[in-house]
Amino acid sequence: MLKMNKSAFSNKAAWESAGIKFPAYDREAMIRKTTQNPRWLHFGTGNIFRAFIARLQQRLLDEGKTETGIIAASAYDYEVFDKVYKPYDNLTISAGLKPDGEIVLELVASIAEAMRADEGRERLREIARAPSLQIMSFCITEKGYALADMRGELFEHIKRDMEGGPEVARHTMTLAAALLLERFRANPGGAPIALLSLDNCSRNGDRLKESVLRVARAWAEAGLAEKDFVSYVEDGGKVSSPWSMVDKITPRPSEAVRDHLKEKGVEGMDLILTTKGTYVAPFVNAEIPEYLVIEDDFPAGRPPLEDAGVYFTDRETVEKVERMKVTTCLNPLHTALAVFGCLLGYNAIASEMKDPLLKALVERIGYVEGMSVVTDPGIFSPKDFIREVLENRFPNPFIPDMPQRIATDTSQKIPIRYGETIKSYMKRPDLDAGGLTGIPLVIAGWFRYLLALDDNLEPMELSNDPMLAELKKGLAGIEAGKPETYDGQLRPFLSNEALFAVDLFSVSSVSSASSAGLGEKIEGLFVEMLAGKGAVAETLKKTLGG
């Protein structure tokens, strides 16, 4: 049997004979050099980090283009560390899933050190002080950067950290600020570093920098940090925050992959659901295609990740690529399939792509509505990208991705995935924002989803969302199957620019004699979806002409 821990390095031949690619470098030497001169500290120990980012560094290590690995820290779901990092000596197995069913396996060992932020505080401070540190990166999802709710009020845990100061900081953003303060105090004038967001959100570097700066300013105003510390964080020449675009579909761990690994003799590959609702395993499965585009702004230097397939470019190009992917070519399509997949009883994204109505919906949003406002980034073609998504990636039957997973935190995704496109339409005199069809369908469908009844009016479990309680409260009184129970409950949400990036009632159609706006259109579609059993599918059919 093959045990995934440090003892594996005395049994390389057995791993390779099982068809699992083995690291080509001296891991103990890598760990020693990383400990002595840390260069990369990463927050967020989830699946995409292990499936993509850690593999990029492994590629450089294998080719002798770097000598150090990544130090990973978790400040959120500590069970991930306790159950899939610590027992396996920070090793993981990457399983790449090809459309023909082939599974490409690799033992990833580039994570030199990992820790829980609550237990590793002193070590994190030590790492932050090290002049050798070049990067502090983050894979914490869009909501990980949020400090306040949709009304602009600080979350209680953020308020606690701001009032308590750097010594008690526990949230990832306040902890990042605390570590920067440690670095500032330990190095005269403050040693340079790059704060690198690797999450799917528009202008992610700015969101990260703004959150850390807000904490730094609060501490300085309260006398908990020096005034010069704020200047240090503000100075892009000292603390940069490059934008990035990351793309690799990394679904929940698959039972099929687990069974495949067990057949190969790998022990301890059980699937785990943490108490916070995170699906993990000692392995991580993902699609083969992957894209990472980063603004090349690293004041302390960086690994040569371009040799591992990363695109380094300027901010303008990153923004074009990010907007292409996040607002048009992938993420909006994913969210559309998530919302309607849940409502229509699907359990796999690939299965949804066989549904003519859902296929027509995402093709309309992508090829027609979104493509109208996409600027070609120049490094790859938007049309080729979206074609790969819709013809190869989403339909891949071996990617066990579920609409229920994609539906998580939808409130945090809506303004970026749809609001930005609507705003782009409003800026263009040749485009009619009020005439959009697919996007309003998804927004209406999302509100229908929030009623927690599927299209057969059967109870349906909702995915986690930080605004779920507030949304459900606002929709109180609406009953699926009874359209007469709608009495304008959506209007406060549809007019909320924090939620949709624009007041949707201010978006009127220029091609219609009616003065009705996009908000009214969404209300009308929502009411249609309340008509009874099958009303969601019928609304899709009627609206899309199916």
Coordinates of C-alpha atoms in Angstrom, one line a residue:
M1 CA 0.0 0.0 0.0
L2 CA 1.1 3.6 -0.7
K3 CA 1.0 6.0 2.2
M4 CA 0.9 9.7 1.4
N5 CA 3.3 11.1 3.9
K6 CA 7.1 11.9 4.1
S7 CA 7.8 8.2 4.0
A8 CA 6.7 8.2 0.4
F9 CA 10.1 9.6 -0.5
S10 CA 11.8 6.4 0.3
N11 CA 9.4 4.5 -2.0
K12 CA 9.5 6.6 -5.2
A13 CA 9.5 3.5 -7.5
A14 CA 6.3 2.2 -6.1
W15 CA 4.5 5.5 -6.7
E16 CA 5.8 5.8 -10.2
S17 CA 4.8 2.2 -11.0
A18 CA 1.3 3.1 -9.9
G19 CA 1.2 5.8 -12.6
I20 CA 1.6 8.7 -10.2
K21 CA 4.1 11.4 -11.3
F22 CA 6.6 11.9 -8.5
P23 CA 8.5 15.1 -7.5
A24 CA 12.0 15.3 -9.2
Y25 CA 13.6 17.5 -6.4
D26 CA 14.9 16.9 -3.0
R27 CA 12.0 17.8 -0.8
E28 CA 13.9 17.9 2.5
A29 CA 16.4 20.4 1.0
M30 CA 13.5 22.4 -0.3
I31 CA 11.8 22.6 3.1
R32 CA 15.1 23.6 4.8
K33 CA 15.8 26.4 2.3
T34 CA 12.1 27.6 2.5
T35 CA 12.3 27.7 6.3
Q36 CA 15.5 29.6 6.3
N37 CA 14.5 32.1 3.5
P38 CA 10.8 32.1 3.0
R39 CA 9.7 33.7 -0.3
W40 CA 6.0 32.9 -0.7
L41 CA 3.3 32.9 2.0
H42 CA -0.1 31.9 0.9
F43 CA -3.5 32.2 2.7
G44 CA -6.3 29.8 1.7
T45 CA -5.6 26.1 1.8
G46 CA -8.5 24.9 -0.4
N47 CA -8.8 22.9 -3.5
I48 CA -7.8 25.4 -6.2
F49 CA -4.6 26.3 -4.3
R50 CA -3.6 22.6 -4.2
A51 CA -4.7 21.8 -7.7
F52 CA -3.2 24.8 -9.5
I53 CA -1.0 27.2 -7.5
A54 CA 1.0 24.6 -5.6
R55 CA 1.5 22.6 -8.9
L56 CA 2.9 25.7 -10.6
Q57 CA 5.6 26.0 -8.0
Q58 CA 6.2 22.2 -8.2
R59 CA 6.9 22.6 -11.9
L60 CA 9.6 25.2 -11.2
L61 CA 11.1 23.0 -8.5
D62 CA 11.1 20.0 -10.8
E63 CA 13.0 22.0 -13.4
G64 CA 15.5 23.4 -11.0
K65 CA 14.2 27.0 -11.5
T66 CA 13.6 27.6 -7.9
E67 CA 14.8 26.2 -4.6
T68 CA 12.0 27.1 -2.3
G69 CA 8.4 26.1 -1.9
I70 CA 5.2 27.8 -0.6
I71 CA 4.2 28.2 3.0
A72 CA 0.4 27.8 3.4
A73 CA -1.7 29.2 6.2
S74 CA -5.4 28.9 6.9
A75 CA -7.4 31.5 8.8
Y76 CA -10.8 30.2 8.1
D77 CA -11.7 26.4 8.0
Y78 CA -9.1 24.8 10.3
E79 CA -10.5 21.4 9.7
V80 CA -9.0 21.5 6.2
F81 CA -5.6 21.8 7.8
D82 CA -6.3 19.2 10.5
K83 CA -7.7 16.6 8.2
V84 CA -5.9 16.9 4.8
Y85 CA -2.7 18.7 5.5
K86 CA -1.3 17.7 8.9
P87 CA -1.9 13.9 8.6
Y88 CA -0.3 13.8 5.2
D89 CA 2.8 16.0 5.9
N90 CA 1.4 18.7 3.6
L91 CA 1.4 16.4 0.5
T92 CA -1.5 16.1 -1.9
I93 CA -2.4 14.2 -5.0
S94 CA -3.5 16.2 -8.0
A95 CA -5.9 14.4 -10.3
G96 CA -6.4 16.0 -13.7
L97 CA -9.6 14.9 -15.4
K98 CA -9.6 14.7 -19.2
P99 CA -12.8 14.6 -21.3
D100 CA -11.9 11.1 -22.5
G101 CA -11.9 9.8 -18.9
E102 CA -8.1 9.6 -18.4
I103 CA -7.0 10.7 -15.0
V104 CA -3.5 12.3 -14.8
L105 CA -2.1 11.8 -11.3
E106 CA 0.8 13.8 -9.6
L107 CA 2.1 13.8 -6.1
V108 CA 2.4 17.5 -5.2
A109 CA 5.1 18.3 -2.5
S110 CA 5.8 22.0 -3.1
I111 CA 4.0 23.1 0.1
A112 CA 7.0 23.3 2.4
E113 CA 5.1 24.2 5.5
A114 CA 1.5 24.7 6.5
M115 CA -0.3 25.9 9.6
R116 CA -3.4 27.1 11.2
A117 CA -3.3 30.9 11.8
D118 CA -4.5 30.5 15.4
E119 CA -1.7 28.1 16.3
G120 CA 1.0 29.4 14.0
R121 CA 0.8 33.1 14.9
E122 CA 4.4 33.4 16.1
R123 CA 5.7 31.6 13.0
L124 CA 3.7 33.8 10.7
R125 CA 5.2 36.9 12.4
E126 CA 8.7 35.4 11.9
I127 CA 7.9 34.8 8.2
A128 CA 6.5 38.3 7.7
R129 CA 9.6 39.8 9.2
A130 CA 11.9 37.9 6.8
P131 CA 13.5 40.3 4.2
S132 CA 13.5 37.3 1.7
L133 CA 9.7 37.2 1.6
Q134 CA 8.5 38.3 -1.8
I135 CA 4.8 37.4 -2.0
M136 CA 1.8 37.1 0.3
S137 CA -1.0 35.6 -1.8
F138 CA -4.6 34.7 -1.2
C139 CA -7.2 32.2 -2.4
I140 CA -10.1 33.0 0.0
T141 CA -13.0 33.5 -2.4
E142 CA -14.7 36.8 -3.1
K143 CA -16.3 37.1 0.3
G144 CA -12.9 36.8 2.0
Y145 CA -12.2 40.4 1.2
A146 CA -15.5 41.9 2.5
L147 CA -15.3 43.9 5.6
A148 CA -18.8 45.3 5.6
D149 CA -22.4 44.2 4.7
M150 CA -24.4 45.6 1.8
R151 CA -25.4 48.6 4.0
G152 CA -21.7 49.4 4.5
E153 CA -21.7 48.4 8.2
L154 CA -18.7 46.5 9.4
F155 CA -19.2 42.9 10.2
E156 CA -19.0 42.2 14.0
H157 CA -15.8 40.0 13.6
I158 CA -14.1 42.8 11.6
K159 CA -15.1 45.4 14.2
R160 CA -13.7 43.2 16.9
D161 CA -10.4 42.9 15.1
M162 CA -10.2 46.6 14.4
E163 CA -10.9 47.6 17.9
G164 CA -8.7 44.9 19.4
G165 CA -5.7 45.6 17.2
P166 CA -3.1 43.5 15.5
E167 CA -2.4 41.3 18.4
V168 CA -5.9 39.8 18.3
A169 CA -6.5 39.9 14.5
R170 CA -8.1 36.7 13.3
H171 CA -9.9 37.5 10.0
T172 CA -7.6 37.0 6.9
M173 CA -7.6 40.7 6.0
T174 CA -6.9 41.9 9.5
L175 CA -4.3 39.2 9.9
A176 CA -2.7 40.3 6.6
A177 CA -2.6 43.9 7.9
A178 CA -1.0 42.6 11.2
L179 CA 1.7 40.8 9.4
L180 CA 2.5 43.8 7.2
L181 CA 2.8 45.8 10.4
E182 CA 5.2 43.2 11.7
R183 CA 7.2 43.5 8.5
F184 CA 7.1 47.3 8.6
R185 CA 8.4 47.4 12.2
A186 CA 11.1 44.8 11.6
N187 CA 12.7 46.4 8.5
P188 CA 13.6 50.1 8.6
G189 CA 11.3 51.8 6.1
G190 CA 9.4 48.6 5.5
A191 CA 10.7 45.8 3.3
P192 CA 8.9 45.5 -0.1
I193 CA 6.3 42.8 -0.7
A194 CA 3.5 41.9 -3.2
L195 CA 0.0 41.2 -2.0
L196 CA -1.4 38.9 -4.6
S197 CA -5.0 38.0 -4.9
L198 CA -5.7 34.8 -6.8
D199 CA -9.5 35.0 -6.5
N200 CA -12.2 35.4 -9.1
C201 CA -13.3 39.0 -8.6
S202 CA -13.0 42.1 -10.6
R203 CA -9.8 44.2 -9.9
N204 CA -9.0 41.7 -7.2
G205 CA -5.7 43.4 -6.3
D206 CA -7.5 46.7 -5.5
R207 CA -10.1 44.9 -3.4
L208 CA -7.3 43.2 -1.4
K209 CA -5.3 46.5 -1.0
E210 CA -8.4 48.5 0.0
S211 CA -9.4 46.0 2.7
V212 CA -5.9 45.9 4.2
L213 CA -5.6 49.7 4.0
R214 CA -9.0 50.1 5.8
V215 CA -7.7 48.0 8.7
A216 CA -4.4 49.8 8.7
R217 CA -6.0 53.2 8.9
A218 CA -8.4 52.2 11.6
W219 CA -5.5 50.9 13.7
A220 CA -3.5 54.1 13.1
E221 CA -6.4 56.3 14.0
A222 CA -6.9 54.3 17.3
G223 CA -3.2 54.6 18.1
L224 CA -2.7 50.8 17.6
A225 CA -0.2 51.3 14.7
E226 CA 2.1 54.1 13.5
K227 CA 0.9 56.7 11.1
D228 CA 3.9 55.8 8.8
F229 CA 2.6 52.3 8.6
V230 CA -0.4 53.5 6.6
S231 CA 2.0 55.3 4.2
Y232 CA 4.0 52.1 3.8
V233 CA 0.9 50.1 2.9
E234 CA -0.3 52.9 0.5
D235 CA 3.1 53.0 -1.3
G236 CA 2.7 50.7 -4.3
G237 CA 6.5 50.7 -4.6
K238 CA 6.7 49.0 -1.2
V239 CA 3.4 47.1 -1.0
S240 CA 2.1 46.3 -4.5
S241 CA -1.2 44.6 -5.2
P242 CA -1.1 43.2 -8.7
W243 CA -4.3 42.3 -10.4
S244 CA -4.7 38.7 -11.6
M245 CA -7.1 36.4 -13.4
V246 CA -7.2 32.8 -12.4
D247 CA -9.2 30.1 -14.2
K248 CA -9.3 26.4 -13.4
I249 CA -12.5 24.5 -12.6
T250 CA -11.8 22.7 -9.4
P251 CA -15.0 20.9 -8.1
R252 CA -15.6 18.9 -5.0
P253 CA -13.5 15.7 -4.6
S254 CA -14.9 12.9 -6.7
E255 CA -15.9 9.4 -5.4
A256 CA -14.7 8.1 -8.7
V257 CA -11.2 9.6 -8.2
R258 CA -11.1 8.3 -4.6
D259 CA -11.9 4.8 -5.9
H260 CA -9.3 5.0 -8.6
L261 CA -6.6 5.9 -6.1
K262 CA -7.7 3.1 -3.8
E263 CA -7.4 0.7 -6.7
K264 CA -3.8 1.9 -7.2
G265 CA -3.1 1.1 -3.5
V266 CA -3.1 4.7 -2.1
E267 CA -4.3 4.7 1.5
G268 CA -6.5 7.2 3.3
M269 CA -8.2 8.9 0.4
D270 CA -11.6 9.3 2.1
L271 CA -13.8 12.3 1.3
I272 CA -14.4 14.8 4.1
L273 CA -17.1 17.4 4.7
T274 CA -16.0 19.9 7.4
T275 CA -18.4 21.4 9.9
K276 CA -18.2 24.7 7.9
G277 CA -19.4 22.9 4.8
T278 CA -16.1 22.5 2.9
Y279 CA -15.8 19.4 0.8
V280 CA -12.2 18.2 0.7
A281 CA -10.0 15.1 0.5
P282 CA -6.3 14.3 0.6
F283 CA -6.4 14.5 -3.1
V284 CA -7.8 17.2 -5.4
N285 CA -9.4 16.8 -8.8
A286 CA -9.7 19.4 -11.5
E287 CA -10.0 19.9 -15.2
I288 CA -6.8 20.0 -17.3
P289 CA -7.2 23.6 -18.8
E290 CA -5.8 26.3 -16.6
Y291 CA -5.1 30.0 -17.0
L292 CA -3.3 32.4 -14.7
V293 CA -2.6 36.0 -15.9
I294 CA -0.9 38.4 -13.5
E295 CA 0.1 42.0 -13.6
D296 CA 3.9 42.0 -13.3
D297 CA 4.4 44.2 -10.3
F298 CA 6.5 42.5 -7.6
P299 CA 8.8 45.0 -5.8
A300 CA 10.7 42.2 -3.9
G301 CA 11.0 39.9 -7.0
R302 CA 9.1 36.7 -7.8
P303 CA 9.6 33.1 -8.9
P304 CA 9.9 32.7 -12.7
L305 CA 6.3 31.4 -13.0
E306 CA 6.2 32.3 -16.7
D307 CA 8.2 29.1 -17.1
A308 CA 5.3 27.2 -15.6
G309 CA 2.7 28.7 -18.0
V310 CA 1.7 31.9 -16.2
Y311 CA 1.1 35.0 -18.3
F312 CA 2.8 38.1 -16.9
T313 CA 1.6 41.4 -18.4
D314 CA 0.4 44.9 -17.6
R315 CA -2.6 45.9 -15.6
E316 CA -4.7 46.9 -18.7
T317 CA -4.3 43.5 -20.2
V318 CA -5.1 41.7 -16.9
E319 CA -8.3 43.8 -16.7
K320 CA -9.3 42.8 -20.2
V321 CA -8.7 39.1 -19.5
E322 CA -10.4 39.3 -16.2
R323 CA -13.4 41.0 -17.5
M324 CA -13.5 38.6 -20.4
K325 CA -13.6 35.6 -18.1
V326 CA -15.4 36.9 -15.0
T327 CA -18.0 39.0 -16.6
T328 CA -18.6 37.2 -19.9
C329 CA -16.9 34.0 -20.9
L330 CA -17.1 31.7 -17.9
N331 CA -18.3 32.9 -14.5
P332 CA -21.7 34.4 -15.6
L333 CA -22.4 31.1 -17.4
H334 CA -21.4 29.1 -14.4
T335 CA -23.8 31.1 -12.2
A336 CA -26.6 30.8 -14.7
L337 CA -26.2 27.0 -14.7
A338 CA -25.9 26.9 -10.9
V339 CA -29.2 28.8 -10.3
F340 CA -31.3 26.9 -12.9
G341 CA -29.5 23.6 -12.3
C342 CA -30.7 23.7 -8.7
L343 CA -34.2 24.7 -9.7
L344 CA -34.5 22.0 -12.4
G345 CA -33.0 19.2 -10.3
Y346 CA -29.6 18.8 -12.0
N347 CA -26.6 17.5 -10.0
A348 CA -23.9 18.0 -12.6
I349 CA -22.9 20.9 -14.8
A350 CA -22.1 18.5 -17.6
S351 CA -25.6 17.2 -17.5
E352 CA -27.1 20.7 -17.8
M353 CA -25.2 21.2 -21.0
K354 CA -27.4 18.5 -22.6
D355 CA -30.5 20.5 -21.8
P356 CA -31.4 22.6 -24.9
L357 CA -32.9 25.4 -22.8
L358 CA -29.9 25.8 -20.5
K359 CA -27.5 25.5 -23.3
A360 CA -29.4 28.2 -25.2
L361 CA -29.3 30.4 -22.1
V362 CA -25.6 30.3 -21.5
E363 CA -24.9 30.6 -25.3
R364 CA -27.0 33.8 -25.3
I365 CA -25.4 35.3 -22.2
G366 CA -21.9 34.4 -23.5
Y367 CA -21.9 34.7 -27.3
V368 CA -24.5 37.4 -27.6
E369 CA -25.0 39.6 -24.6
G370 CA -21.5 39.4 -23.0
M371 CA -19.4 39.2 -26.1
S372 CA -20.8 42.6 -27.2
V373 CA -18.9 44.4 -24.5
V374 CA -15.7 42.3 -24.4
T375 CA -12.4 43.8 -25.4
D376 CA -9.9 41.3 -26.9
P377 CA -7.0 41.1 -24.4
G378 CA -4.6 40.2 -27.2
I379 CA -2.9 37.3 -25.4
F380 CA -5.8 34.9 -26.3
S381 CA -9.1 35.1 -28.1
P382 CA -12.3 35.6 -26.2
K383 CA -14.2 33.6 -28.9
D384 CA -11.8 30.7 -28.6
F385 CA -11.9 30.9 -24.8
I386 CA -15.7 30.8 -24.6
R387 CA -15.9 28.1 -27.3
E388 CA -13.6 25.9 -25.2
V389 CA -15.7 26.6 -22.1
L390 CA -19.1 25.7 -23.8
E391 CA -17.9 22.9 -26.1
N392 CA -15.2 21.1 -24.0
R393 CA -15.0 22.3 -20.4
F394 CA -18.6 22.5 -19.1
P395 CA -19.7 19.3 -21.0
N396 CA -16.8 17.3 -19.7
P397 CA -18.7 14.3 -18.0
F398 CA -15.7 13.5 -15.8
I399 CA -15.7 16.8 -14.0
P400 CA -18.0 16.1 -11.1
D401 CA -19.0 19.8 -10.7
M402 CA -22.3 20.5 -9.2
P403 CA -24.6 23.5 -9.6
Q404 CA -25.1 23.4 -5.8
R405 CA -21.3 24.2 -5.4
I406 CA -21.4 27.0 -7.9
A407 CA -24.5 28.5 -6.2
T408 CA -22.5 29.2 -3.1
D409 CA -22.1 32.9 -2.2
T410 CA -24.1 34.0 -5.3
S411 CA -24.9 37.4 -3.7
Q412 CA -21.2 38.2 -3.7
K413 CA -20.8 37.2 -7.4
I414 CA -23.9 38.9 -8.9
P415 CA -22.5 42.5 -9.1
I416 CA -19.4 41.3 -10.9
R417 CA -20.8 38.6 -13.1
Y418 CA -23.8 40.6 -14.4
G419 CA -23.7 44.1 -13.0
E420 CA -20.5 45.0 -14.8
T421 CA -21.9 43.9 -18.1
I422 CA -25.1 45.9 -17.5
K423 CA -22.9 49.0 -16.7
S424 CA -20.9 48.5 -19.9
Y425 CA -24.1 48.4 -21.9
M426 CA -25.3 51.7 -20.3
K427 CA -22.0 53.4 -21.3
R428 CA -22.5 52.4 -25.0
P429 CA -25.0 54.4 -27.0
D430 CA -25.1 51.6 -29.6
L431 CA -26.2 49.0 -27.1
D432 CA -29.6 48.6 -25.3
A433 CA -29.2 47.5 -21.7
G434 CA -32.9 47.4 -21.1
G435 CA -33.2 44.9 -24.0
L436 CA -31.0 42.3 -22.3
T437 CA -32.7 38.9 -22.0
G438 CA -30.4 36.2 -20.6
I439 CA -29.0 38.2 -17.7
P440 CA -32.4 39.3 -16.3
L441 CA -33.5 35.7 -16.6
V442 CA -30.7 34.6 -14.3
I443 CA -31.3 37.4 -11.8
A444 CA -35.1 36.5 -11.7
G445 CA -34.1 32.8 -11.4
W446 CA -31.8 33.6 -8.5
F447 CA -34.6 35.2 -6.5
R448 CA -36.9 32.2 -7.4
Y449 CA -34.1 29.9 -6.2
L450 CA -34.0 31.7 -2.9
L451 CA -37.5 30.6 -2.1
A452 CA -35.9 27.1 -1.5
L453 CA -38.5 25.2 -3.6
D454 CA -37.5 23.6 -6.9
D455 CA -39.6 23.8 -10.1
N456 CA -41.7 20.9 -8.9
L457 CA -42.4 22.9 -5.7
E458 CA -40.4 20.4 -3.7
P459 CA -38.1 21.6 -0.8
M460 CA -34.6 22.4 -2.0
E461 CA -31.5 23.0 0.2
L462 CA -29.9 26.4 -0.5
S463 CA -26.1 26.8 -0.7
N464 CA -24.3 28.9 1.8
D465 CA -24.4 32.7 1.2
P466 CA -23.3 35.4 3.7
M467 CA -26.5 37.4 2.8
L468 CA -28.9 34.4 2.9
A469 CA -30.7 35.5 6.1
E470 CA -31.2 39.0 4.9
L471 CA -32.4 37.9 1.5
K472 CA -34.9 35.4 2.9
K473 CA -36.2 38.0 5.2
G474 CA -36.7 40.4 2.3
L475 CA -38.6 37.8 0.3
A476 CA -40.9 36.9 3.2
G477 CA -44.5 36.5 2.1
I478 CA -43.8 35.3 -1.4
E479 CA -44.9 31.7 -2.1
A480 CA -43.9 29.7 -5.1
G481 CA -47.1 28.6 -6.9
K482 CA -48.9 31.7 -5.8
P483 CA -47.8 34.7 -8.0
E484 CA -50.4 36.9 -6.3
T485 CA -48.2 36.8 -3.2
Y486 CA -45.6 39.0 -4.9
D487 CA -46.0 42.6 -3.7
G488 CA -42.8 44.4 -4.7
Q489 CA -40.5 42.5 -2.3
L490 CA -37.7 42.4 -4.9
R491 CA -37.6 46.2 -5.4
P492 CA -35.3 47.1 -2.5
F493 CA -32.8 44.5 -3.7
L494 CA -33.1 45.4 -7.4
S495 CA -32.4 49.1 -6.7
N496 CA -29.4 48.3 -4.4
E497 CA -26.2 49.2 -6.2
A498 CA -24.1 47.3 -3.7
L499 CA -25.9 44.1 -4.7
F500 CA -26.1 44.6 -8.5
A501 CA -23.5 47.3 -9.2
V502 CA -26.3 49.5 -10.6
D503 CA -29.9 50.5 -9.7
L504 CA -31.7 48.1 -12.1
F505 CA -34.8 50.4 -12.2
S506 CA -32.6 53.1 -13.7
V507 CA -31.9 50.9 -16.7
S508 CA -34.5 51.6 -19.4
S509 CA -35.0 50.1 -22.8
V510 CA -34.2 52.4 -25.8
S511 CA -35.9 50.0 -28.2
S512 CA -39.3 49.9 -26.6
A513 CA -42.0 52.5 -26.3
S514 CA -42.5 51.4 -22.7
S515 CA -40.7 53.3 -20.0
A516 CA -40.3 50.1 -18.1
G517 CA -36.7 49.3 -17.0
L518 CA -34.6 46.2 -16.4
G519 CA -35.9 46.1 -12.8
E520 CA -39.5 45.8 -14.0
K521 CA -38.5 43.1 -16.5
I522 CA -36.9 41.0 -13.8
E523 CA -40.0 41.4 -11.6
G524 CA -42.1 40.2 -14.5
L525 CA -40.0 37.2 -15.1
F526 CA -39.9 36.4 -11.4
V527 CA -43.7 36.5 -11.2
E528 CA -43.9 34.2 -14.2
M529 CA -41.7 31.7 -12.4
L530 CA -44.1 31.7 -9.5
A531 CA -47.0 30.4 -11.5
G532 CA -46.8 26.8 -10.4
K533 CA -45.1 23.5 -11.1
G534 CA -42.9 23.7 -14.2
A535 CA -43.2 27.5 -14.3
V536 CA -39.4 28.0 -14.2
A537 CA -38.8 25.8 -17.3
E538 CA -41.8 27.4 -19.0
T539 CA -40.4 30.9 -18.4
L540 CA -37.1 29.8 -19.9
K541 CA -38.8 28.3 -22.9
K542 CA -41.0 31.3 -23.5
T543 CA -38.2 33.9 -23.1
L544 CA -35.6 32.1 -25.0
G545 CA -38.0 31.0 -27.8
G546 CA -37.3 27.3 -27.2

